[in-house]
């Protein structure tokens, strides 16, 4: 075994197991070069910024793979190209979010103060006032929507994953899919129509908003819980059955706890999804300037609607209303961020003891 | 505790497919019965039919009878859940509950059934079951650690402890060592030898040496071809089966000519 044979149709480079490698600094260096060139073009030649950014991205898309092709070979060049493409896609997806965060924070901080968080709009015409009524309204309506949706959603998912077979299960899955696509305004109209039957026309109260939001929230909860339950290994169910544990107890004591982390995350994200809904609440909860903590009696404000009216009907002079609108947007934004953080923490807490 | 099982003319179906046909055998109490045979011959299906675990798969049903000390497991009004309290099972892959500690895993059978008792009584059960599974000395100082923190062999012994903590009459083992290394396998085999003093043990194994080492009686399952039902070809004392089997197919399988 002392001789090595090289098939003649392989070049020396292909036969060798090692290829040239670009140094680690080559990618940052290329990016830096493109950025510097772009900056020069803008400052010296006074070129339009979008054109320069577009050309710069194109240049990177060509330069990095080309460089890799020459030094490292085809596979690596391919890898570079896709890395650049994915990074650009990531930046594109992130830009609106960052821009939103910055704009809302900049404009919202002006009125995001103690007064804003602790007073309502009773008797406020110009300066001052706050969104307490809207914050409380949002928390009550979303809280009630959660109380309605989570049990229904989890039980539906349990049925679909653990029990459902045949036509009924397929029909429910289809209905859940259809529900996912319901426009939120239709959910509002549904709640309005439903409660109009019992309480006459022009009914407005918080619980109606909670029902409307539930219509939007239930399919999200069902879907996420369903996925989480499917992830629970069948072996755990069998282990439990083999101990003489009934199916129901197995679901409650083994399957749900095992999936708890994912369920908690899914529920929190579902809440975050509906907390900013405006259209259905516009119809069924209406809007008010004073604090109302009773969800079954009278109009109830909420942050999205407060934002909407503060911006569209800011009053005279308009700047105070607009400032309140931005502050309310910031408040809503912070609540959603907080919910996402809570989801993270919950999935830590409920995670299997191995991950602790 | 140990009880005798008499199987008579058992056919097992998945929907319209007949997976196992015409099995008749008796399983003696306080002994180890090994089931061997090539893959897909229905031995696991048969094992699972002994505590009605195969019914977890929709469409599964049987005809024939399985008599556990005079009671037909498939008789009218028999609840599969209570059958499984008498006939425990250990699976191929160790499957401790990931959300529970070692302690909680052992008492899972009671806790999950809502029969949790006083702490002292539970402690006693845990110690007894873990000692019965030869695991006590290894884990007694870390009972509150998660069950999944143990090694594969320890996890499997934890599963055995969990199974015997509910004091079943019969213990079914579905290839309990196939995911384990030789040392852990040896530990489990020693354990089975101790357990057979108190339990009726039925084990499915792909490892013929294992069947020869641990079992008192051996049954050989075979299948005529794909889509055909599996059948019990021959069953006898293990020593007879491995030296002078009466059936040619058994001899071919045991001597390694196929399968």
XYZ file of C-alpha atoms in Angstrom:
615
model
C 0.000 0.000 0.000
C 2.816 2.421 -0.661
C 1.661 3.701 -4.021
C -1.225 6.031 -4.429
C -3.143 6.108 -7.649
C -4.647 9.263 -9.014
C -7.303 8.853 -11.685
C -6.211 10.803 -14.711
C -9.434 12.791 -15.007
C -8.882 14.454 -11.659
C -6.814 17.589 -11.597
C -4.182 17.915 -8.936
C -6.346 20.439 -7.075
C -9.343 18.108 -7.014
C -7.314 15.134 -5.872
C -5.901 17.043 -2.964
C -7.985 17.070 0.211
C -6.949 20.596 1.144
C -7.834 23.737 -0.712
C -6.833 27.322 -0.318
C -8.602 29.123 2.509
C -9.429 32.789 2.636
C -8.137 34.395 5.830
C -10.741 35.124 8.483
C -10.542 38.864 7.975
C -11.383 38.647 4.290
C -15.173 38.974 4.750
C -15.132 41.937 7.146
C -12.455 43.545 4.973
C -14.582 43.205 1.840
C -17.631 44.599 3.616
C -15.574 47.482 5.001
C -14.170 48.238 1.556
C -17.662 48.345 0.041
C -18.933 50.566 2.856
C -15.998 52.982 2.477
C -16.468 53.149 -1.296
C -20.187 53.762 -0.826
C -19.572 56.515 1.729
C -17.085 58.174 -0.628
C -19.573 57.978 -3.480
C -22.221 59.677 -1.374
C -19.967 62.335 0.133
C -17.744 63.167 -2.829
C -19.856 62.371 -5.888
C -23.131 63.256 -4.155
C -24.669 60.016 -5.425
C -28.255 59.199 -4.294
C -28.243 57.040 -1.140
C -30.687 54.269 -2.250
C -28.692 53.753 -5.453
C -25.439 53.446 -3.522
C -26.936 51.012 -1.003
C -28.375 48.888 -3.818
C -25.123 48.849 -5.719
C -23.183 48.096 -2.534
C -25.353 45.056 -1.800
C -24.933 43.876 -5.377
C -21.189 44.389 -5.135
C -21.050 42.259 -1.992
C -23.184 39.611 -3.644
C -20.684 39.393 -6.468
C -17.401 40.147 -4.728
C -17.564 37.688 -1.810
C -18.482 34.602 -3.881
C -16.069 35.597 -6.652
C -13.232 35.889 -4.187
C -14.151 32.555 -2.655
C -14.408 30.942 -6.098
C -10.893 31.971 -7.016
C -9.252 30.926 -3.761
C -11.455 28.249 -2.195
C -13.368 26.584 -5.019
C -16.948 26.239 -6.123
C -18.662 24.806 -3.083
C -17.351 27.514 -0.791
C -18.287 30.186 -3.333
C -21.818 28.840 -3.332
C -21.812 28.891 0.445
C -20.660 32.530 0.475
C -23.326 33.574 -1.992
C -26.126 32.060 0.067
C -24.692 33.461 3.270
C -24.784 36.945 1.738
C -28.346 36.402 0.452
C -29.607 35.134 3.788
C -27.929 37.987 5.640
C -29.551 40.521 3.310
C -32.948 38.890 3.796
C -32.405 39.015 7.548
C -31.493 42.715 7.395
C -34.554 43.434 5.254
C -36.793 41.692 7.754
C -35.202 43.440 10.700
C -35.115 46.982 9.293
C -38.840 47.741 9.631
C -38.832 46.380 13.175
C -35.850 48.479 14.219
C -37.256 51.547 12.504
C -40.579 50.987 14.276
C -38.930 50.573 17.663
C -36.857 53.700 17.244
C -39.687 55.869 15.910
C -42.171 54.783 18.568
C -39.648 55.267 21.357
C -38.515 58.675 20.094
C -42.029 60.032 19.673
C -43.577 58.259 22.617
C -41.093 59.185 25.338
C -42.273 62.812 25.356
C -45.507 61.926 27.157
C -44.587 58.527 28.611
C -44.669 59.738 32.203
C -46.377 58.969 35.500
C -49.314 61.207 34.746
C -49.894 59.380 31.474
C -49.956 56.020 33.206
C -52.155 57.044 36.150
C -54.860 59.372 34.848
C -57.635 59.023 32.325
C -58.990 61.605 29.911
C -61.907 62.816 31.997
C -62.305 66.513 31.323
C -58.998 66.836 29.502
C -59.139 69.040 26.444
C -55.606 70.173 25.739
C -52.464 69.341 27.658
C -52.147 66.554 30.231
C -54.419 63.571 30.568
C -53.420 59.976 30.308
C -54.238 56.503 29.111
C -55.031 54.735 32.371
C -58.531 53.913 31.126
C -57.084 52.513 27.886
C -54.373 50.487 29.638
C -56.836 49.012 32.115
C -59.317 48.378 29.293
C -56.725 46.579 27.182
C -55.621 44.448 30.139
C -59.194 43.534 31.090
C -60.350 42.769 27.553
C -57.239 40.793 26.624
C -57.252 39.034 29.987
C -60.838 37.934 29.525
C -60.115 36.881 25.943
C -57.265 34.736 27.297
C -59.491 33.214 29.959
C -61.977 32.244 27.249
C -59.521 31.140 24.558
C -56.897 29.175 26.458
C -59.154 26.451 27.906
C -61.114 26.144 24.667
C -57.918 26.132 22.596
C -56.049 23.634 24.760
C -59.026 21.295 24.972
C -59.568 21.472 21.223
C -55.910 20.675 20.622
C -56.046 17.797 23.103
C -59.073 16.437 21.283
C -57.408 16.758 17.883
C -54.111 15.174 18.915
C -55.164 12.591 21.492
C -58.701 11.564 20.639
C -59.815 12.912 17.292
C -60.176 10.463 14.449
C -62.077 10.491 11.211
C -64.540 13.009 9.933
C -65.179 15.108 13.025
C -61.474 15.714 13.644
C -60.940 16.642 9.999
C -63.888 19.005 10.103
C -62.570 20.692 13.246
C -59.114 21.068 11.727
C -60.683 22.654 8.664
C -62.768 25.013 10.806
C -59.712 26.032 12.811
C -57.918 26.799 9.563
C -60.867 28.861 8.386
C -60.958 30.688 11.715
C -57.288 31.572 11.340
C -58.186 33.462 8.203
C -61.126 35.431 9.602
C -60.515 39.177 9.164
C -60.506 40.795 12.577
C -63.297 43.210 11.645
C -65.524 40.230 10.951
C -64.775 38.890 14.422
C -65.893 42.247 15.802
C -69.047 42.184 13.730
C -69.746 38.655 14.929
C -69.511 39.686 18.575
C -71.621 42.764 17.896
C -74.281 40.755 16.079
C -74.271 38.093 18.797
C -74.723 40.503 21.680
C -77.196 42.648 19.744
C -79.536 39.672 19.786
C -79.605 39.716 23.571
C -79.068 43.336 24.485
C -80.547 45.188 21.561
C -78.801 47.380 19.005
C -75.820 49.624 19.747
C -74.577 47.372 22.526
C -71.096 48.262 23.735
C -69.141 46.556 26.488
C -65.791 45.010 27.302
C -66.802 41.364 27.421
C -68.006 41.637 23.834
C -64.518 42.749 22.874
C -63.120 39.750 24.745
C -65.402 37.448 22.754
C -64.337 39.075 19.482
C -60.664 38.702 20.403
C -61.259 35.071 21.419
C -62.518 34.321 17.923
C -59.135 35.502 16.664
C -57.116 33.932 19.448
C -58.587 30.427 19.668
C -57.236 29.178 16.322
C -53.766 30.483 17.166
C -53.825 28.703 20.523
C -55.190 25.491 18.981
C -52.515 25.433 16.322
C -49.570 26.077 18.618
C -50.761 23.680 21.334
C -51.448 21.029 18.688
C -47.876 21.259 17.428
C -46.524 21.072 20.972
C -48.624 18.016 21.852
C -47.468 16.265 18.700
C -43.882 16.766 19.862
C -44.481 14.745 23.040
C -42.977 11.314 22.310
C -45.480 8.482 22.077
C -43.187 6.444 24.303
C -44.158 8.605 27.269
C -47.848 7.977 26.649
C -47.163 4.242 26.356
C -45.053 4.277 29.511
C -47.959 5.818 31.335
C -50.563 3.432 29.885
C -48.341 0.507 30.823
C -48.552 1.620 34.454
C -52.299 1.241 34.295
C -52.936 4.960 34.005
C -56.048 5.989 32.126
C -55.801 8.026 28.953
C -57.294 11.120 30.539
C -54.876 11.060 33.479
C -52.026 10.384 31.079
C -52.914 13.515 29.132
C -53.312 15.688 32.213
C -50.363 14.382 34.228
C -47.830 13.380 31.568
C -48.558 14.875 28.139
C -49.548 18.412 29.141
C -46.715 18.904 31.682
C -44.199 17.639 29.128
C -45.504 20.156 26.598
C -46.017 22.934 29.173
C -43.103 25.088 28.057
C -44.264 25.151 24.469
C -47.880 25.689 25.452
C -46.967 28.647 27.670
C -44.952 30.194 24.852
C -47.726 29.608 22.335
C -50.365 31.145 24.590
C -48.246 34.201 25.317
C -47.574 34.762 21.649
C -51.290 34.385 20.923
C -51.998 37.086 23.512
C -49.369 39.317 21.938
C -51.046 38.718 18.615
C -54.506 39.988 19.686
C -53.566 42.669 22.201
C -53.033 45.193 19.435
C -56.310 44.520 17.616
C -58.214 47.682 16.823
C -60.986 46.944 14.361
C -63.122 44.495 16.365
C -62.895 46.595 19.521
C -63.910 49.683 17.587
C -67.233 48.005 16.888
C -68.032 46.172 20.064
C -66.322 47.989 22.955
C -66.436 51.485 21.542
C -64.387 54.226 23.087
C -64.626 56.346 26.198
C -62.609 58.961 28.014
C -63.131 57.694 31.511
C -61.886 54.702 33.418
C -64.317 51.779 33.287
C -63.327 48.597 35.068
C -66.604 46.759 34.595
C -66.454 44.618 31.466
C -70.186 43.910 31.429
C -71.333 47.493 31.660
C -70.672 50.279 29.209
C -68.021 51.315 26.766
C -64.418 50.504 27.495
C -61.380 52.070 25.964
C -58.282 50.190 24.903
C -54.786 51.199 23.875
C -55.105 50.646 20.110
C -58.372 52.582 19.989
C -57.046 55.304 22.254
C -54.074 55.626 19.898
C -56.335 55.718 16.882
C -58.658 58.424 18.198
C -55.866 60.471 19.758
C -54.192 60.592 16.384
C -57.222 61.089 14.127
C -59.094 63.467 16.432
C -56.269 65.080 18.401
C -58.297 68.110 19.492
C -57.133 71.714 19.553
C -54.216 72.342 19.594
C -53.399 68.985 17.980
C -49.890 68.335 19.312
C -51.031 67.139 22.744
C -53.336 64.508 21.261
C -50.640 63.316 18.881
C -48.129 63.070 21.713
C -50.600 60.981 23.718
C -51.117 58.734 20.680
C -47.386 58.023 20.435
C -47.102 57.438 24.175
C -50.008 54.977 24.000
C -48.328 53.197 21.088
C -45.149 52.965 23.144
C -47.110 51.561 26.096
C -48.681 48.882 23.922
C -45.286 48.113 22.443
C -43.783 47.692 25.901
C -46.625 45.416 27.013
C -46.061 43.169 23.993
C -42.302 43.104 24.632
C -42.993 42.202 28.245
C -45.280 39.376 27.143
C -42.561 37.977 24.911
C -40.115 38.117 27.796
C -42.666 36.357 30.006
C -42.975 33.655 27.332
C -39.209 33.160 27.483
C -39.179 32.920 31.255
C -42.151 30.549 31.297
C -40.524 28.184 28.847
C -37.442 28.189 31.107
C -39.476 27.441 34.203
C -41.655 24.762 32.647
C -38.798 23.236 30.677
C -37.788 19.706 31.541
C -35.633 19.427 34.662
C -32.712 18.432 32.442
C -32.484 21.913 31.037
C -32.338 23.511 34.471
C -48.122 -12.189 43.012
C -46.892 -14.022 39.962
C -49.686 -15.341 37.839
C -50.002 -17.819 35.037
C -51.092 -16.838 31.540
C -52.867 -19.170 29.137
C -53.227 -17.968 25.585
C -55.668 -19.801 23.371
C -56.146 -19.420 19.601
C -55.147 -15.779 19.658
C -55.433 -13.855 16.383
C -54.348 -10.234 16.384
C -55.557 -7.805 13.729
C -54.635 -4.282 12.756
C -57.740 -3.239 10.863
C -58.283 -5.987 8.337
C -54.648 -7.086 8.414
C -54.035 -10.204 10.457
C -50.661 -9.671 12.146
C -50.562 -12.781 14.334
C -52.449 -15.984 13.817
C -53.485 -18.838 16.047
C -51.142 -18.527 19.007
C -51.702 -20.980 21.822
C -49.220 -21.054 24.685
C -49.002 -21.188 28.449
C -46.701 -18.934 30.369
C -45.644 -20.294 33.714
C -45.562 -18.153 36.835
C -42.177 -17.380 38.436
C -40.297 -18.059 35.246
C -38.877 -16.186 32.303
C -40.396 -16.870 28.927
C -38.444 -15.606 25.932
C -39.988 -14.893 22.540
C -37.594 -14.936 19.608
C -38.001 -14.667 15.876
C -37.119 -12.482 12.887
C -38.228 -8.854 12.619
C -41.873 -8.336 11.780
C -42.930 -11.811 12.859
C -45.430 -10.443 15.367
C -43.674 -11.285 18.617
C -43.813 -7.682 19.861
C -47.431 -7.421 18.785
C -48.176 -10.630 20.659
C -46.351 -9.337 23.756
C -48.322 -6.104 23.659
C -51.563 -8.033 23.362
C -50.794 -9.581 26.774
C -51.574 -6.274 28.492
C -53.739 -4.826 25.729
C -51.114 -2.217 24.898
C -51.504 -2.908 21.184
C -54.926 -1.286 21.415
C -53.150 2.064 21.567
C -52.951 1.725 17.787
C -56.342 2.483 16.275
C -58.022 -0.478 14.583
C -56.196 -3.113 16.629
C -58.322 -6.010 17.872
C -57.989 -9.671 18.761
C -59.951 -12.861 18.716
C -59.228 -15.766 21.021
C -58.525 -15.562 24.706
C -55.764 -14.625 27.105
C -56.476 -16.049 30.548
C -54.636 -14.533 33.507
C -55.188 -16.886 36.435
C -58.723 -17.680 35.376
C -59.708 -14.226 34.125
C -59.993 -13.552 30.410
C -58.211 -10.274 29.637
C -60.475 -9.852 26.633
C -63.658 -10.845 28.379
C -66.719 -8.625 28.321
C -66.467 -5.685 30.679
C -62.717 -5.942 31.180
C -61.104 -2.519 31.355
C -57.726 -2.394 29.589
C -56.568 0.180 32.147
C -56.999 -2.274 35.021
C -55.422 -5.063 32.954
C -52.300 -2.929 32.690
C -52.193 -2.481 36.451
C -51.711 -6.219 36.710
C -49.500 -6.704 33.686
C -46.639 -4.197 33.614
C -44.384 -3.447 30.701
C -40.814 -2.313 30.033
C -40.031 -0.903 26.622
C -37.190 -1.119 24.156
C -35.974 2.423 24.701
C -35.720 3.637 28.297
C -38.540 6.159 28.690
C -38.478 7.849 32.098
C -40.866 10.807 32.358
C -38.719 13.845 31.528
C -40.621 16.239 33.767
C -40.198 14.058 36.849
C -37.353 13.334 39.236
C -36.067 9.823 39.894
C -38.289 9.615 42.966
C -41.356 10.845 41.119
C -40.675 8.446 38.258
C -40.751 5.468 40.604
C -44.028 6.502 42.238
C -45.492 7.665 38.919
C -47.758 4.616 38.752
C -49.407 5.602 42.033
C -49.301 9.357 41.665
C -50.680 9.362 38.136
C -53.482 7.093 39.238
C -54.300 9.525 41.990
C -53.413 6.996 44.654
C -50.558 8.945 46.163
C -50.283 8.056 49.845
C -48.350 9.320 52.824
C -44.771 10.380 52.289
C -43.404 7.614 54.505
C -45.283 4.929 52.609
C -44.114 6.392 49.312
C -40.517 6.475 50.520
C -40.817 2.808 51.362
C -42.190 1.970 47.920
C -39.420 3.960 46.221
C -36.680 2.265 48.192
C -38.219 -1.172 47.680
C -38.698 -0.736 43.943
C -35.247 0.767 43.390
C -33.653 -2.001 45.407
C -35.678 -4.500 43.449
C -34.306 -2.954 40.277
C -30.726 -2.945 41.618
C -30.552 0.812 41.323
C -30.920 1.964 44.919
C -27.234 2.210 45.772
C -26.500 4.211 42.653
C -29.238 6.808 43.049
C -30.156 6.951 46.742
C -28.311 10.264 47.191
C -29.881 11.991 44.211
C -33.504 10.960 44.150
C -34.557 14.512 43.329
C -32.471 14.642 40.169
C -34.302 14.235 36.863
C -34.687 10.652 35.656
C -33.127 11.627 32.360
C -29.845 12.475 34.103
C -29.071 8.766 34.466
C -27.180 6.642 31.964
C -29.112 4.493 29.481
C -28.736 1.318 31.538
C -29.703 3.103 34.740
C -32.688 4.667 33.003
C -33.846 1.229 31.907
C -33.517 -0.060 35.464
C -35.436 3.014 36.614
C -38.178 2.022 34.177
C -38.167 -1.478 35.626
C -38.397 0.017 39.121
C -41.307 2.146 37.945
C -43.005 -0.932 36.527
C -42.563 -3.073 39.661
C -43.531 -0.221 42.017
C -47.178 -0.764 41.102
C -46.762 -4.444 42.092
C -47.923 -6.116 38.899
C -48.401 -9.869 38.534
C -46.643 -10.094 35.196
C -43.790 -8.105 33.705
C -43.551 -7.836 29.932
C -40.240 -6.712 28.430
C -40.015 -5.653 24.829
C -36.346 -5.941 23.835
C -35.304 -4.251 27.083
C -31.579 -4.440 26.345
C -31.363 -3.629 22.665
C -30.499 0.013 23.330
C -27.926 -0.838 26.008
C -24.243 -1.700 26.150
C -23.098 -5.196 27.258
C -22.403 -4.164 30.868
C -25.853 -2.640 31.325
C -27.344 -5.637 29.539
C -25.682 -7.932 32.046
C -27.077 -5.845 34.906
C -30.590 -6.131 33.499
C -30.224 -9.873 32.909
C -29.069 -10.397 36.509
C -32.029 -8.337 37.598
C -34.453 -10.448 35.589
C -33.059 -13.536 37.247
C -33.822 -12.028 40.671
C -37.228 -10.728 39.626
C -38.453 -14.083 38.440
C -38.736 -15.158 42.076
C -41.727 -12.839 42.369
C -42.972 -12.180 38.870
C -43.982 -13.873 35.688
C -41.657 -12.414 33.078
C -42.099 -12.469 29.329
C -39.281 -11.019 27.262
C -39.030 -10.367 23.542
C -35.436 -10.383 22.368
C -33.471 -10.343 19.158
C -30.484 -11.639 20.955
C -30.554 -15.438 20.991
C -27.699 -15.674 23.471
C -29.778 -13.560 25.787
C -32.764 -15.841 25.365
C -30.533 -18.836 26.066
C -28.941 -17.161 29.097
C -31.974 -15.863 30.927
C -35.072 -17.744 29.919
C -36.645 -20.954 31.155
C -38.872 -21.428 28.165
C -38.523 -20.073 24.648
C -41.104 -19.523 21.941
C -40.096 -19.103 18.308
C -42.258 -16.910 16.079
C -41.919 -16.865 12.311
C -43.575 -15.371 9.297
C -44.152 -17.089 5.974
C -43.636 -13.933 3.931
C -44.422 -10.229 3.784
C -48.112 -9.596 4.404
C -48.583 -13.020 5.970
C -49.517 -13.347 9.621
C -46.860 -14.309 12.148
C -47.226 -17.654 13.869
C -45.847 -19.380 16.903
C -43.775 -22.139 15.334
C -42.498 -23.903 18.372
C -42.289 -23.509 22.105
C -40.335 -25.585 24.592
C -37.832 -25.584 27.409
C -35.032 -23.200 26.443
C -32.402 -25.939 26.694
C -34.381 -28.127 24.320
C -35.079 -25.289 21.919
C -31.401 -24.421 21.624
C -30.118 -27.998 21.389
C -32.726 -30.200 19.728
C -35.567 -28.133 18.324
C -38.215 -30.236 16.683
C -38.897 -27.812 13.835
C -36.513 -27.232 10.923
C -37.255 -23.465 10.767
C -36.394 -23.106 14.442
C -33.114 -24.885 13.935
C -32.279 -22.733 10.908
C -33.028 -19.565 12.837
C -31.166 -20.563 15.962
C -28.124 -21.759 14.090
C -28.019 -18.477 12.197
C -28.956 -19.766 8.771
C -31.512 -16.997 8.370
C -32.986 -14.046 10.239
